Short mmCIF file of C-alpha atoms in Angstrom, two decimals:
data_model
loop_
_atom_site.label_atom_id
_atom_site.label_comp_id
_atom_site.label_asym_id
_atom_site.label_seq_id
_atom_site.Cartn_x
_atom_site.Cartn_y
_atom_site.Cartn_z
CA UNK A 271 -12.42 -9.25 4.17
CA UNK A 272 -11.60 -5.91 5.53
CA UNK A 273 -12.55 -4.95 8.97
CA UNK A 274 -14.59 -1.63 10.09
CA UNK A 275 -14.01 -1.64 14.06
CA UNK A 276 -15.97 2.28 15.37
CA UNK A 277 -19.17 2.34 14.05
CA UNK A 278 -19.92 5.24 15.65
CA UNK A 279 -19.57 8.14 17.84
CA UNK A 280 -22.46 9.01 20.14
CA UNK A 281 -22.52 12.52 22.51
CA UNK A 282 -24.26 11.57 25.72
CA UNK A 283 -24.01 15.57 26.85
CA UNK A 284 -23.06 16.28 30.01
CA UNK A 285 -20.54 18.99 28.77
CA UNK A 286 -20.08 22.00 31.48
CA UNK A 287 -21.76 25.15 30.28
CA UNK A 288 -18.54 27.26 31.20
CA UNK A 289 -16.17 25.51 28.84
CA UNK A 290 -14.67 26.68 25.78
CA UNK A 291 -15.62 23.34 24.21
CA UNK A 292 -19.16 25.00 23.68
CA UNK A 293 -18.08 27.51 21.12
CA UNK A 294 -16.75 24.62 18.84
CA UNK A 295 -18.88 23.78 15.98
CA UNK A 296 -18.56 20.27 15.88
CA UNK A 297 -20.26 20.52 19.66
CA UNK A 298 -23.11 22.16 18.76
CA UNK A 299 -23.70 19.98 15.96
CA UNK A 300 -22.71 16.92 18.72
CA UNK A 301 -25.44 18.71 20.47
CA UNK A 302 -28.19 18.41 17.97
CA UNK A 303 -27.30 15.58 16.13
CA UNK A 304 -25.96 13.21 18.78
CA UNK A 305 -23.87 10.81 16.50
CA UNK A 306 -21.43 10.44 13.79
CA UNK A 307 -21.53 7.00 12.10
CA UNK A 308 -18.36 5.66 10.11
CA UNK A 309 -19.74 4.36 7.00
CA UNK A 310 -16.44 2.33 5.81
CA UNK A 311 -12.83 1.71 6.82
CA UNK A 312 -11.62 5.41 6.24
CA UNK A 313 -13.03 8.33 7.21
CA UNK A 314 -11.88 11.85 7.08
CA UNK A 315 -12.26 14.59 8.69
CA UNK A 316 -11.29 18.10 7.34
CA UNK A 317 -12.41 21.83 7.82
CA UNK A 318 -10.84 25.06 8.66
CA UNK A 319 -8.63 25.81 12.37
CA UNK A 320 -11.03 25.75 15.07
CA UNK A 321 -13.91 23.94 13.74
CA UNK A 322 -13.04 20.79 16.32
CA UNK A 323 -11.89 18.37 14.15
CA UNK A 324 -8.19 17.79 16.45
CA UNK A 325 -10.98 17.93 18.96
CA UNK A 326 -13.12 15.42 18.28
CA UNK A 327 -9.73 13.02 16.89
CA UNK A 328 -7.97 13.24 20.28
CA UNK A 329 -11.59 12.49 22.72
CA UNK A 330 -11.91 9.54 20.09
CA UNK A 331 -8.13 8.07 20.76
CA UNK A 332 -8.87 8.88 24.25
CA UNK A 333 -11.87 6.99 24.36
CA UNK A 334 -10.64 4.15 22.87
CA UNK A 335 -8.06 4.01 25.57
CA UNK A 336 -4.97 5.56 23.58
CA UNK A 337 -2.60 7.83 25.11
CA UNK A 338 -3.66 11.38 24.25
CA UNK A 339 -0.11 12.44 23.30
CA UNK A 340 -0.18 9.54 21.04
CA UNK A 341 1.44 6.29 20.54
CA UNK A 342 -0.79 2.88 21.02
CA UNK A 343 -2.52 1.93 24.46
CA UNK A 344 1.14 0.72 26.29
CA UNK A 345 2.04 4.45 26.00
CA UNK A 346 1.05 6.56 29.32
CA UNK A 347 3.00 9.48 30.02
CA UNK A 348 2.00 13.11 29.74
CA UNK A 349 3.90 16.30 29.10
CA UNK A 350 1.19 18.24 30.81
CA UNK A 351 -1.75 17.95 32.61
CA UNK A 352 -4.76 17.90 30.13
CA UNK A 353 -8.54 16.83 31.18
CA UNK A 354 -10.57 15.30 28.81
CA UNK A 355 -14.00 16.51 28.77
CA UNK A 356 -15.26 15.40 25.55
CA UNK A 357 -14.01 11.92 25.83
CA UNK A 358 -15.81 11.33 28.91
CA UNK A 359 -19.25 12.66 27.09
CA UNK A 360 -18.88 10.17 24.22
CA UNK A 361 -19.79 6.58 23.91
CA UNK A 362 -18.18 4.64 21.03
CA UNK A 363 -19.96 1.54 19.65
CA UNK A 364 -17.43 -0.91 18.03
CA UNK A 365 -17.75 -4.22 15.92
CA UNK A 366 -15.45 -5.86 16.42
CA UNK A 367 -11.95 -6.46 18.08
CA UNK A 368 -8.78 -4.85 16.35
CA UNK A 369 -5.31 -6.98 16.74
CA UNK A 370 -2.93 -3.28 16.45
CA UNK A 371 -3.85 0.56 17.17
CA UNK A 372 -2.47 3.67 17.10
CA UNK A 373 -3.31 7.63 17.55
CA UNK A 374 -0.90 9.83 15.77
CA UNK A 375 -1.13 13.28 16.83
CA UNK A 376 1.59 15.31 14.97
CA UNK A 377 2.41 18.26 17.04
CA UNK A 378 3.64 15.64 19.77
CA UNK A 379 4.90 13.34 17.92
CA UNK A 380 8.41 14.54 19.16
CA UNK A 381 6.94 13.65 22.53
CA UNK A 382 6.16 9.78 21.68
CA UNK A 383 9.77 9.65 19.64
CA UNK A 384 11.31 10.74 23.04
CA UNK A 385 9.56 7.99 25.20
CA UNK A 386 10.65 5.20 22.12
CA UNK A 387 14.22 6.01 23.14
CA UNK A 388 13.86 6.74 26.38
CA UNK A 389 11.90 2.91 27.22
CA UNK A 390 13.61 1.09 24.10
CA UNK A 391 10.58 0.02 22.77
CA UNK A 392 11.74 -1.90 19.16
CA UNK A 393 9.74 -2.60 16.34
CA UNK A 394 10.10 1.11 14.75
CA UNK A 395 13.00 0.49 12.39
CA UNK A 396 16.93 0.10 12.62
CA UNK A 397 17.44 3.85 13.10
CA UNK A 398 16.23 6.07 16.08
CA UNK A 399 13.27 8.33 15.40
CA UNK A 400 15.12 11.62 16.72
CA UNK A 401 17.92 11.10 14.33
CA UNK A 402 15.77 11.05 11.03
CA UNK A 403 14.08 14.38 9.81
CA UNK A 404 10.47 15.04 10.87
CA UNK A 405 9.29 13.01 7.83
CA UNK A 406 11.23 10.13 7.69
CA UNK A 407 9.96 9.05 11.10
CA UNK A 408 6.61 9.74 10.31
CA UNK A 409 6.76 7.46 7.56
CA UNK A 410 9.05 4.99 9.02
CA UNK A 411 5.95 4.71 12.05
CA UNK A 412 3.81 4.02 9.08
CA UNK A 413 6.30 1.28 7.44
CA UNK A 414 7.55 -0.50 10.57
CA UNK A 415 5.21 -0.04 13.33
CA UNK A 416 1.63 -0.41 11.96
CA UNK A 417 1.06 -4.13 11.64
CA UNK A 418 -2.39 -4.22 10.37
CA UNK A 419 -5.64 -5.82 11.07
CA UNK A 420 -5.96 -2.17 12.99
CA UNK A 421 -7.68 0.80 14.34
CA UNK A 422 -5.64 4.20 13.26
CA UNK A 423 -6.51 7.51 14.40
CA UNK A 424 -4.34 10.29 12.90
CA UNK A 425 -4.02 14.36 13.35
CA UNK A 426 -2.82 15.78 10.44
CA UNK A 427 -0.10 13.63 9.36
CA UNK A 428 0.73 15.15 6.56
CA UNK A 429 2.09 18.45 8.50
CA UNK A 430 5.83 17.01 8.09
CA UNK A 431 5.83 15.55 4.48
CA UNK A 432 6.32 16.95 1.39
CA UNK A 433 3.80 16.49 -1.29
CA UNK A 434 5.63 13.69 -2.56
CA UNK A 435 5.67 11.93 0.74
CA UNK A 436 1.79 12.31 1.16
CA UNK A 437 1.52 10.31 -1.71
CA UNK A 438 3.80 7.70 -0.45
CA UNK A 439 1.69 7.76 2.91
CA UNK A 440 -1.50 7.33 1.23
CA UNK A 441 -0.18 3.76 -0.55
CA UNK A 442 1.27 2.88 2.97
CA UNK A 443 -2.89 3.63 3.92
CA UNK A 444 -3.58 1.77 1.19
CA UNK A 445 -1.98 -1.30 1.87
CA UNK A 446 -3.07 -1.51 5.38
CA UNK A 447 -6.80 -0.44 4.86
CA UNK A 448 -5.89 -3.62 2.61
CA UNK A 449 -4.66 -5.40 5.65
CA UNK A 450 -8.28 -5.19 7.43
CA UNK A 451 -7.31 -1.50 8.99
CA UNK A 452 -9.37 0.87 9.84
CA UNK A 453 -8.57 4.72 9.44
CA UNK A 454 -9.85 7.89 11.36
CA UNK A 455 -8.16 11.36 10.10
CA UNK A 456 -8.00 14.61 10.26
CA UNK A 457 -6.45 16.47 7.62
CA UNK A 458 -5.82 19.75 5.44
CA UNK A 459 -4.39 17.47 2.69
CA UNK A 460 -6.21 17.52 -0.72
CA UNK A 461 -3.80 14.58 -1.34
CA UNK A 462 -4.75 12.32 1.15
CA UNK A 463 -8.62 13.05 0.36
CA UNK A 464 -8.19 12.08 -2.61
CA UNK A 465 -8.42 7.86 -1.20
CA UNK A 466 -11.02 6.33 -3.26
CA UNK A 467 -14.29 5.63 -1.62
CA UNK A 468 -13.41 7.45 1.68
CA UNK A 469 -16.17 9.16 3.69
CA UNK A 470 -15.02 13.11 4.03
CA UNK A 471 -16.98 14.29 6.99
CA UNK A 472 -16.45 18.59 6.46
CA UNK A 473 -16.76 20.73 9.65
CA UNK A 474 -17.74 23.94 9.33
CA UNK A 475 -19.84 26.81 11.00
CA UNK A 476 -23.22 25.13 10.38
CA UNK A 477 -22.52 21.88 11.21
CA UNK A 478 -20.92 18.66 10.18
CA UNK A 479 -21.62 17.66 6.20
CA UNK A 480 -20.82 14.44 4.30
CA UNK A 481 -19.01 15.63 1.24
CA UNK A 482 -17.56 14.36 -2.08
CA UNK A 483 -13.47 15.17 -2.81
CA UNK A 484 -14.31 17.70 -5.95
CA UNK A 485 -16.64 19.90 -3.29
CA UNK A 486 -14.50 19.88 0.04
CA UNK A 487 -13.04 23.15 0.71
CA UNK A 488 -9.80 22.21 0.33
CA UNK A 489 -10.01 20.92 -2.41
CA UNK A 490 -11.54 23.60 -4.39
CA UNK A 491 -8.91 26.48 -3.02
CA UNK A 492 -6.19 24.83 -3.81
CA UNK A 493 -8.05 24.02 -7.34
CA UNK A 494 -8.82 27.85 -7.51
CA UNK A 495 -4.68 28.57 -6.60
CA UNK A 496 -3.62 26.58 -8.88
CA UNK A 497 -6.04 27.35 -11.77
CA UNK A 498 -4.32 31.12 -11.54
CA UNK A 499 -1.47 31.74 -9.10
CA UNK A 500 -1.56 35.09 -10.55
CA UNK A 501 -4.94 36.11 -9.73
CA UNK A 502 -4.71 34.76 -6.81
CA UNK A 503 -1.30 36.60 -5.48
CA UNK A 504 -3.03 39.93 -6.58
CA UNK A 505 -6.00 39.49 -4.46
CA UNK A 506 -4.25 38.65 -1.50
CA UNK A 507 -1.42 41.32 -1.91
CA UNK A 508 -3.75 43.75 -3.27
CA UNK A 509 -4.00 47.17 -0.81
#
């Protein structure tokens, strides 16, 4: 039986009217809307730079008591001083209790790597994180440290694998969404959208939109690259 353990997201307001967090669509939608609701055990979310998907990701892991550098609730330092507005504004309704958790947030990752060495914490593989490339210790956090029967919130975690490795992270997804995991990400990756049956939540300028793979964004400019390179290059490079 596989486990769904966030049903949902709700925005309680309470956001100051100076901060920049207002000019992010996924708050004005927050604003209107109130709630997201996670319809099965993974959920993406994807959209262009600045829409608030990292955003909305990080005040999640935050709210479900995760460090916000990453790592899984034991993890509690800080590189710098960061206040969590949005996490404080949100109330998350769960179902039920997850045995393992973890937030990955890629761009400090090298962060959580450095605080694995620095407190020996085992259970990561035989080799130390910072002497593997950026993508083998991605994927060896995937293959040694995620247990299953858990609640995984990612940002962007394909940013240090090649295609090829995407496709090797989405069976490692695979065979813990098959483990009763849950999965929350946010991602540019046409590859990893591509998970059968996954909700793809798209943020954009008008709100947030339930969408199927084939009419994501994404998906359809990389179809449209691909389709004709050619074309493409001209338009771009054109005067």
């Amino acid at each position: 039986m596989r486990s769904q353990y966030v049903d949902s997201v709700i925005y309680n307001g309470g956001i100051d009217k100076k901060s920049y967090l207002n000019r992010l669509p996924v708050l004005q939608y927050l604003s209107v809307k109130k709630e997201i609701i996670f319809e099965n055990t993974m959920t993406f979310f994807v959209g262009e730079n600045g829409s608030g998907k990292s955003t909305l990701i990080e005040a999640i892991a935050v709210g479900m008591g995760f460090n916000a550098e990453g790592g899984s609730k034991n993890f509690n330092f800080s590189t710098r001083k960061t206040t969590y507005e949005l996490s404080d504004c949100l109330t998350i309704a769960k179902s039920t209790f997850y045995k393992d958790g973890y937030f990955l947030r890629s761009e400090s990752f090298y962060n959580v790597a450095s605080n694995i060495e620095e407190l020996e914490v085992t259970g990561y593989g035989e080799r130390s994180l910072h002497e593997q490339s950026h993508g083998e210790s991605f994927l060896a956090l995937f293959q040694n440290r995620f247990r299953g029967n858990g609640l995984y919130i990612l940002d962007e975690p394909e940013s240090a694998l090649s295609p090829l490795r995407q496709m090797t992270l989405l069976a490692e997804i695979h065979r813990l969404i098959e483990h009763n995991s849950q999965f929350i990400i946010a991602t540019h990756s046409p590859i990893l959208l591509a998970y059968p049956n996954a909700t793809i939540l798209e943020f954009s300028e008008t709100g947030i939109e339930k969408v199927e793979y084939t009419k994501c964004q994404h998906f359809n400019i990389y179809k449209q690259f691909f389709d004709n390179p050619q074309r493409m290059i001209k338009y771009l490079l054109e005067d």
